[in-house]
Backbone as a ProteinNet text record, in pm:
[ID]
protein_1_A
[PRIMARY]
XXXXXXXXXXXXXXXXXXXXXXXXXXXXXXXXXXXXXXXXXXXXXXXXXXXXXXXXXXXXXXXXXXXXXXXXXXXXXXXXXXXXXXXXXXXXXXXXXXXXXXXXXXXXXXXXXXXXXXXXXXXXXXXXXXXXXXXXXXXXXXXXXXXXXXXXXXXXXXXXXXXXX
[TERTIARY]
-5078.5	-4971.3	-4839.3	-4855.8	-4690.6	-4681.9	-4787.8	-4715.6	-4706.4	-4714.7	-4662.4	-4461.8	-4443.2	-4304.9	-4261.7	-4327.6	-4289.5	-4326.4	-4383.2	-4420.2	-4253.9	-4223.6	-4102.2	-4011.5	-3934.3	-3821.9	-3896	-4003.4	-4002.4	-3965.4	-3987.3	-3963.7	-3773.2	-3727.2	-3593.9	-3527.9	-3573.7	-3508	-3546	-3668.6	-3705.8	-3606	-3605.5	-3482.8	-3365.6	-3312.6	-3168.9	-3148.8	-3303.9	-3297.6	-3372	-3387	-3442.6	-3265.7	-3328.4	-3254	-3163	-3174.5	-3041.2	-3043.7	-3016.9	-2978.3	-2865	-2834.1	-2698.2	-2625.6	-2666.4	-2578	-2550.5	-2615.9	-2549.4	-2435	-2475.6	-2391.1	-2231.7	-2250.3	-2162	-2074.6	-2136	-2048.4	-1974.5	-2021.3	-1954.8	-1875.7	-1864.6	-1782.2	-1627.5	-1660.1	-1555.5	-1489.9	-1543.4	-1512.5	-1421.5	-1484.3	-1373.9	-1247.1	-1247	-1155.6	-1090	-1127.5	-1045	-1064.8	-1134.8	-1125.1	-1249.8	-1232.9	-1382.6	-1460	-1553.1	-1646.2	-1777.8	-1842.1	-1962.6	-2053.1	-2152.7	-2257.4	-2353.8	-2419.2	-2539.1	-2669.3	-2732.5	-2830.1	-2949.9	-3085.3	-3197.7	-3259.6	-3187.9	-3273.2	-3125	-3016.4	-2969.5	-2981.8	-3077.5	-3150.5	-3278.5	-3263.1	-3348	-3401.5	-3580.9	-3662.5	-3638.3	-3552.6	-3576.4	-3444.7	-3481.4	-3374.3	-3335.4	-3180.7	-3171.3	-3004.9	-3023.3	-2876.2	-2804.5	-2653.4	-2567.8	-2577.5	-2533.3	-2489.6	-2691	-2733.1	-2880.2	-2903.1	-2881	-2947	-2848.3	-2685.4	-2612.2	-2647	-2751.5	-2751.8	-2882.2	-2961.1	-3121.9	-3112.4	-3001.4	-2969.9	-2854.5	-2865.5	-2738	-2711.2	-2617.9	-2647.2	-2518.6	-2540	-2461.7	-2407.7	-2273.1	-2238.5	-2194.9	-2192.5	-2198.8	-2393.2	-2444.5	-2582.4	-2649.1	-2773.7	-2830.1	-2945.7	-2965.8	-3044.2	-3130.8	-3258.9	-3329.3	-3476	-3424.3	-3549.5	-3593	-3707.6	-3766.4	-3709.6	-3648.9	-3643.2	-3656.3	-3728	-3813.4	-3941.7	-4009	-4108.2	-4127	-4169.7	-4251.6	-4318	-4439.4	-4533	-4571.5	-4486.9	-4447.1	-4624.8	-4709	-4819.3	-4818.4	-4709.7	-4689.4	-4815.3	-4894.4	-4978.8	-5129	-5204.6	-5336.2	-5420.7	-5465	-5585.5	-5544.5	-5399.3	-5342.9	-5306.7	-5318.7	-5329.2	-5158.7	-5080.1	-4935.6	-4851.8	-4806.9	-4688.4	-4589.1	-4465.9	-4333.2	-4253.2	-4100.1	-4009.5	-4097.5	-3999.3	-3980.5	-3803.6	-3753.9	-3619.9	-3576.2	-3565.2	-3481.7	-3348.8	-3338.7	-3193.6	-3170.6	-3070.6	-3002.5	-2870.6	-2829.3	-2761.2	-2676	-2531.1	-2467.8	-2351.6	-2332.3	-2290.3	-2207.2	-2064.9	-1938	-1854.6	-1822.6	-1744.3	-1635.2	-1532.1	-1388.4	-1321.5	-1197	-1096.3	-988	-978.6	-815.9	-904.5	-836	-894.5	-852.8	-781.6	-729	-816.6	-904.2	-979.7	-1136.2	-1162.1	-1286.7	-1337.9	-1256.8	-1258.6	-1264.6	-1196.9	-1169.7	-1295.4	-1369.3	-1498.1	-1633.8	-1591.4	-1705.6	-1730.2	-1616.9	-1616.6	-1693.1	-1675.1	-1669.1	-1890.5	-1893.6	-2036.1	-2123.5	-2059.5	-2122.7	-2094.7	-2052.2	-2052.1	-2154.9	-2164.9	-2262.3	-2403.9	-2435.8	-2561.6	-2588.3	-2459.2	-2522.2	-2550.4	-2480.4	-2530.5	-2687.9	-2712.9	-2885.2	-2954.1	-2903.6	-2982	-2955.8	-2899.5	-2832.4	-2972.8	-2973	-3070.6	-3221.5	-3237	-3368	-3420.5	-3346.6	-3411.6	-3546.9	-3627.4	-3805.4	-3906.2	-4022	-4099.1	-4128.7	-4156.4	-4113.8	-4268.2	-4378.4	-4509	-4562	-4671.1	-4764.1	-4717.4	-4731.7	-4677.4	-4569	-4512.3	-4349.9	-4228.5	-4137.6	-4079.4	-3904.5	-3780.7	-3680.9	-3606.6	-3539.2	-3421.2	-3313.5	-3224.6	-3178.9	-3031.2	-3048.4	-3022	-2966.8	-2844.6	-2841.9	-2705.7	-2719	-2620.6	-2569.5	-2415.9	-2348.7	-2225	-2339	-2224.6	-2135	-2028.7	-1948.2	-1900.8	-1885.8	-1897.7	-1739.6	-1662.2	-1580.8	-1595.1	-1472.9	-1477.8	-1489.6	-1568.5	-1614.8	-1581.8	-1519.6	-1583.8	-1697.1	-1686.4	-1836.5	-1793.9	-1958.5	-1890.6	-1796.9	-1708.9	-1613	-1457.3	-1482.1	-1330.2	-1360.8	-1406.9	-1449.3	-1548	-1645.7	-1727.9	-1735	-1788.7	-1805.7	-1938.9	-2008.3	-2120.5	-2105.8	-2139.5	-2213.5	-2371.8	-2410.4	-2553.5	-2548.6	-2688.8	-2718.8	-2830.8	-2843	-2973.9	-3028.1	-3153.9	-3232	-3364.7	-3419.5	-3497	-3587	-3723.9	-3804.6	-3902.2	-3994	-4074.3	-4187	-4264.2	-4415.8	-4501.5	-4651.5	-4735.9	-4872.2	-4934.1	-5081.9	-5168.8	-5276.7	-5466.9	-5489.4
-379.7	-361.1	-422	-432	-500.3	-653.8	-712	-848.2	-839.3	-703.4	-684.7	-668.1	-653.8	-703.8	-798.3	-926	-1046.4	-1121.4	-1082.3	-1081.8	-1047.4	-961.5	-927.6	-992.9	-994	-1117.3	-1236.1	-1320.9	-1418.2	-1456.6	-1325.4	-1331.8	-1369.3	-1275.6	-1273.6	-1405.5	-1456.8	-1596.2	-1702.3	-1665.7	-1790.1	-1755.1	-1665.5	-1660.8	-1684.1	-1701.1	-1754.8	-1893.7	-1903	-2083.7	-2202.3	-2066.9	-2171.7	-2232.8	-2308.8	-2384.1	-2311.9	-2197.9	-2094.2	-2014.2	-2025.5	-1939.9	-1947.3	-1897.6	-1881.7	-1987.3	-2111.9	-2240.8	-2268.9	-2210.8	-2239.4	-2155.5	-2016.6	-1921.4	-1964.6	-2019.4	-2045.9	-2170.9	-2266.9	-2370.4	-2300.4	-2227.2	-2128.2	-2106.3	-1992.9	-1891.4	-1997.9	-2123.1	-2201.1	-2274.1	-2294.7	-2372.2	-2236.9	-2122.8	-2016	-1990.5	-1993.4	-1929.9	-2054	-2144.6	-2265.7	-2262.9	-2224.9	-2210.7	-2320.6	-2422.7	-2449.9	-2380.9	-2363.2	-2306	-2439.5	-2388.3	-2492	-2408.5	-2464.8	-2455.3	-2399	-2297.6	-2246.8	-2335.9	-2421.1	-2493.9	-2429.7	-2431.1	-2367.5	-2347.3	-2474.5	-2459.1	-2383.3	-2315.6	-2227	-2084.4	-2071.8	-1946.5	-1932.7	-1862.7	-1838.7	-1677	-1693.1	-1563.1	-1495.6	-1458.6	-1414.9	-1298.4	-1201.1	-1055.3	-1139.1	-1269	-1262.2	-1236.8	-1210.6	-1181.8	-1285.6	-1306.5	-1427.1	-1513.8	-1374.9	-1488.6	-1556.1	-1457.2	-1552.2	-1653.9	-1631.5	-1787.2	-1920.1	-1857.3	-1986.7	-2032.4	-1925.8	-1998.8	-2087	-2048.7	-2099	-2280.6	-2297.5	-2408.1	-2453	-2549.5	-2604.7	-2463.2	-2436.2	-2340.9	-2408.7	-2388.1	-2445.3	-2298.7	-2262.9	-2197.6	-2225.3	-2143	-2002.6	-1993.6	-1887.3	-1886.8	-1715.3	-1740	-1614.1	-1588.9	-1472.7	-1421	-1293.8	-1316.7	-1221.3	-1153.1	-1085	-1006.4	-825.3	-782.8	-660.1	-614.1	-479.8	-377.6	-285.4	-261.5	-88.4	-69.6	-38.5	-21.6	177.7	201.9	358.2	353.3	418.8	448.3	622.2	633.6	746.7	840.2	722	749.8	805.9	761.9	850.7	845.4	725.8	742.1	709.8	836.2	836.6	701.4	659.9	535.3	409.7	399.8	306.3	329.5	225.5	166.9	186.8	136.7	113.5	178.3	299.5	297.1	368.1	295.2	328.5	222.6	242.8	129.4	40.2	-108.5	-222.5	-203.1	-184.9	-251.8	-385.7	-449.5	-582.8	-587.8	-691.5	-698.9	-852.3	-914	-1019.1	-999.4	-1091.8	-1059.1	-1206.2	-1207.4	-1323.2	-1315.4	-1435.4	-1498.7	-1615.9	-1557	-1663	-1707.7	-1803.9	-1874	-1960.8	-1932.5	-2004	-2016.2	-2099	-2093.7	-2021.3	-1939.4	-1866.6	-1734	-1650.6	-1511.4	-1513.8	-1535.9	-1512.8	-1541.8	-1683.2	-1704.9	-1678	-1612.5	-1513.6	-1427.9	-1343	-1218.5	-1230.8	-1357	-1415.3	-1493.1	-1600	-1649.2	-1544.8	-1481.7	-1360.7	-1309.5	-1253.5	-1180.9	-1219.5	-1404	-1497.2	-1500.4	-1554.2	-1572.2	-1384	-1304	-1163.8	-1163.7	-1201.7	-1200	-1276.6	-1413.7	-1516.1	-1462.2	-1380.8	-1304.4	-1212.6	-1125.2	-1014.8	-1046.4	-1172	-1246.9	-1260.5	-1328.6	-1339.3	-1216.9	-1168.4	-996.5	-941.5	-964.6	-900.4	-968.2	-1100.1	-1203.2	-1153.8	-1103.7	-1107.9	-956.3	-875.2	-749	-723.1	-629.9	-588.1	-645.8	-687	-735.3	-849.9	-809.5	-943.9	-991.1	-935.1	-976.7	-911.9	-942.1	-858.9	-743.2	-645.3	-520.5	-477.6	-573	-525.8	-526.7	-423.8	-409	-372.7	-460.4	-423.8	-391.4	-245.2	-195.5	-244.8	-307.5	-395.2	-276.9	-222.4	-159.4	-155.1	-176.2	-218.8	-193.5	-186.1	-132.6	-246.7	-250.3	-343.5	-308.8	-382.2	-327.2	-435.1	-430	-550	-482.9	-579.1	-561.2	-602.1	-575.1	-672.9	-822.4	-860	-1012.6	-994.6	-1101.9	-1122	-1263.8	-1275.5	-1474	-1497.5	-1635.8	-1706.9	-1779.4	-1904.5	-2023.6	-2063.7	-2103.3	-2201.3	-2074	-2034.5	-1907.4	-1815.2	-1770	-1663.1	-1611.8	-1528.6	-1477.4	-1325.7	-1333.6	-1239.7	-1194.9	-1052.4	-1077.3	-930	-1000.9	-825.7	-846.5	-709	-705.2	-650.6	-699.8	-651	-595.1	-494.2	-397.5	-377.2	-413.2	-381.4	-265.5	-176.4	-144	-167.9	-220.9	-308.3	-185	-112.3	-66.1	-110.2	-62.8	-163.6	-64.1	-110.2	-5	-120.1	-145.7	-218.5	-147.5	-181.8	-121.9	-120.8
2299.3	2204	2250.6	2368.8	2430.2	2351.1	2315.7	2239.3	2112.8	2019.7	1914.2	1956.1	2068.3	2082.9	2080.9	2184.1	2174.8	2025.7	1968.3	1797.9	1721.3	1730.1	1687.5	1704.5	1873.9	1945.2	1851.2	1840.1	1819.4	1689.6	1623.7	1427.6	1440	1513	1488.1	1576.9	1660.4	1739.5	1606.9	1545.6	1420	1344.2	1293.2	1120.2	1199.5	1355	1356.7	1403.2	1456.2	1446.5	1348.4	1208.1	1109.7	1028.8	938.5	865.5	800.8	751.5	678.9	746.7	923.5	1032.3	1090.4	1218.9	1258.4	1193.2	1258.6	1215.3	1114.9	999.5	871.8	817.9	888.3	855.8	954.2	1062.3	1162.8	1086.5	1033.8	931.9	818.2	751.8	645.3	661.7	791.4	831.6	912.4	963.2	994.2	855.1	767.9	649	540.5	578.3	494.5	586.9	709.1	832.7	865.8	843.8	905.4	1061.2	1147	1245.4	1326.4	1367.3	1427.8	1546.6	1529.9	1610.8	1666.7	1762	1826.5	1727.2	1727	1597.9	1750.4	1712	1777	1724.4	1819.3	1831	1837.9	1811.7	1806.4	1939.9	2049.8	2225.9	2269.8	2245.6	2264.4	2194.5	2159.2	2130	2209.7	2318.1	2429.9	2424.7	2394.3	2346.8	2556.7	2569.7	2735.3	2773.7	2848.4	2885.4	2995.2	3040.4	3134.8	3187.5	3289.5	3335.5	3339.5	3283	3304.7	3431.8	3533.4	3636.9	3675.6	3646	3701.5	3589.5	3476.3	3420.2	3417.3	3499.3	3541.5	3646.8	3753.8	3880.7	3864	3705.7	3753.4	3682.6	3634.8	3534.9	3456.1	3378	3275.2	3166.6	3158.8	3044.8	2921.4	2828.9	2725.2	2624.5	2591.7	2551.8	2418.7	2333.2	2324.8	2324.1	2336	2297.7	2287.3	2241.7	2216.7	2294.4	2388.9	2451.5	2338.3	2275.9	2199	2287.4	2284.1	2364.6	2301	2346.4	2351.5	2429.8	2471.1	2580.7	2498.2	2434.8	2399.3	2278.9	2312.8	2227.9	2238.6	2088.3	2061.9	1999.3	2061.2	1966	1871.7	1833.3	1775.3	1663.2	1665.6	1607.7	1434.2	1377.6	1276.3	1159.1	1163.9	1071.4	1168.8	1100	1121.6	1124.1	1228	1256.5	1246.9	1319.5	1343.1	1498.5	1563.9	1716.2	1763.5	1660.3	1694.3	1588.7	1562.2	1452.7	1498.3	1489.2	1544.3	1535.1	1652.2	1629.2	1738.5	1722.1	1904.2	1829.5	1940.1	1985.2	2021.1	1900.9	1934.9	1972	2086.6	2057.5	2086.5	2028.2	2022.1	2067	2233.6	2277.6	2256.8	2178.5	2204.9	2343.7	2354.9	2494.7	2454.2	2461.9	2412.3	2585.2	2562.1	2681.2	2647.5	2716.5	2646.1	2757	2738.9	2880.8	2887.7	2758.3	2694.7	2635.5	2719.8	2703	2529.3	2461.9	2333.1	2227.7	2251.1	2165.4	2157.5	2265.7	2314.1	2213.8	2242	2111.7	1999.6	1919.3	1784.1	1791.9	1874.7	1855.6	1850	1974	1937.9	1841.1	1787.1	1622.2	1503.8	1540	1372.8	1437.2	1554.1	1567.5	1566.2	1594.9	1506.5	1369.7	1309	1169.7	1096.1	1169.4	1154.3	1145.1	1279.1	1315.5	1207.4	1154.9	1094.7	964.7	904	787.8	772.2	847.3	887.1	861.5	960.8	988.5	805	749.8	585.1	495.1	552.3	433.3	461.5	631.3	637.6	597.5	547.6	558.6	477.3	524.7	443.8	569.2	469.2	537.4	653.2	763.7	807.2	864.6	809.7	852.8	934.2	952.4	1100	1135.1	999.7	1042.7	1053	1073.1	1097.5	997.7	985.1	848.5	934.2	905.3	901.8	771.2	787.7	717.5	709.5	810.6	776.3	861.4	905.7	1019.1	1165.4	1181.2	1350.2	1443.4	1545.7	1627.5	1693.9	1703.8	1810.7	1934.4	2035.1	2147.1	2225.9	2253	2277	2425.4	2510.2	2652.7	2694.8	2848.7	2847.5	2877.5	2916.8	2962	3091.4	3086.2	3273.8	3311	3431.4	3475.7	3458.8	3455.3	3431.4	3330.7	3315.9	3193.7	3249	3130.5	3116	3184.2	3265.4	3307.4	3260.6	3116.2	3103	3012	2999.1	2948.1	2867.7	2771.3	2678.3	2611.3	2620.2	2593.1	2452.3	2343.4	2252.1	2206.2	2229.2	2178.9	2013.2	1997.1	1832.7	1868.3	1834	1849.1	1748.5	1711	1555	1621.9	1538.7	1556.2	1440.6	1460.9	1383.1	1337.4	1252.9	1209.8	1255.5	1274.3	1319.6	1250.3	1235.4	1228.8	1220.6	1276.4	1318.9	1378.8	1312.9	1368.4	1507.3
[MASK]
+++++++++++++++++++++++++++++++++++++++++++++++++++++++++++++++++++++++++++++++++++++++++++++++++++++++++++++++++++++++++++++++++++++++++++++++++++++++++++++++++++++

């Protein structure tokens, strides 16, 4: 049952690196705000739980980007003669980098808005069992060094419905 998680992370890294995903929502959201933003690219959406400073030490990293991963699965059993029924815990963690603490907070903001657009379009069925409400929690961290002087990380936490044989 553990890759009915990576089943999940992978649904939600697809709807933000398909074609009416982050980046489209991220062009929008600069074209109403006047503000330019870097467009989140699809090989900066990385299906992996990793720590900043380790995935700056393991490689190039290109900012801003999205870390989507599983850290929780339940199997709550709620319906009879099914193998799996309960939540997975997704979360989609964005990762902003700037050189002016000022415009950190203001980029972070516009690329969570971007995300939760998505998360708004994709709600219901999302296949193989799995069903989002459309539902979700966000936690915004401080600024840390790293990147470009400084770093900023918030998570989006979805909890996904599952229920499979």
């Amino acid at each position: 049952m553990a890759r009915l998680g990576s089943v999940a992370r992978d649904k939600l890294a697809g709807f933000l690196s398909g074609t009416a995903g982050i980046s489209h929502e991220i062009a929008a959201l600069s074209a109403d705000t006047g503000i330019s933003l870097q467009p989140i690219e699809p090989e900066q959406i990385v299906g992996q739980n990793v720590a900043i400073e380790t995935a700056e030490r393991s490689g190039k990293v290109k900012y801003p980007m999205i870390h989507v991963y599983t850290d929780r699965m339940e199997n709550r059993l709620r319906e009879k003669f099914k193998s799996f029924s309960g939540t997975i815990r997704v979360v989609a963690e964005v990762r902003v980098s700037h050189e002016h603490l000022t415009n950190l907070e203001r980029d972070l903001q516009i690329y969570l808005e971007a995300l939760t657009s998505v998360l708004a379009r994709t709600r219901g069925d999302w296949g193989s069992g799995l069903y989002f409400s459309g539902a979700y929690e966000i936690h915004i961290s401080g600024v840390k060094s790293g990147g470009r002087n400084f770093v900023q990380v918030a998570k989006v936490i979805c909890d996904i419905d599952a229920s499979v044989q």
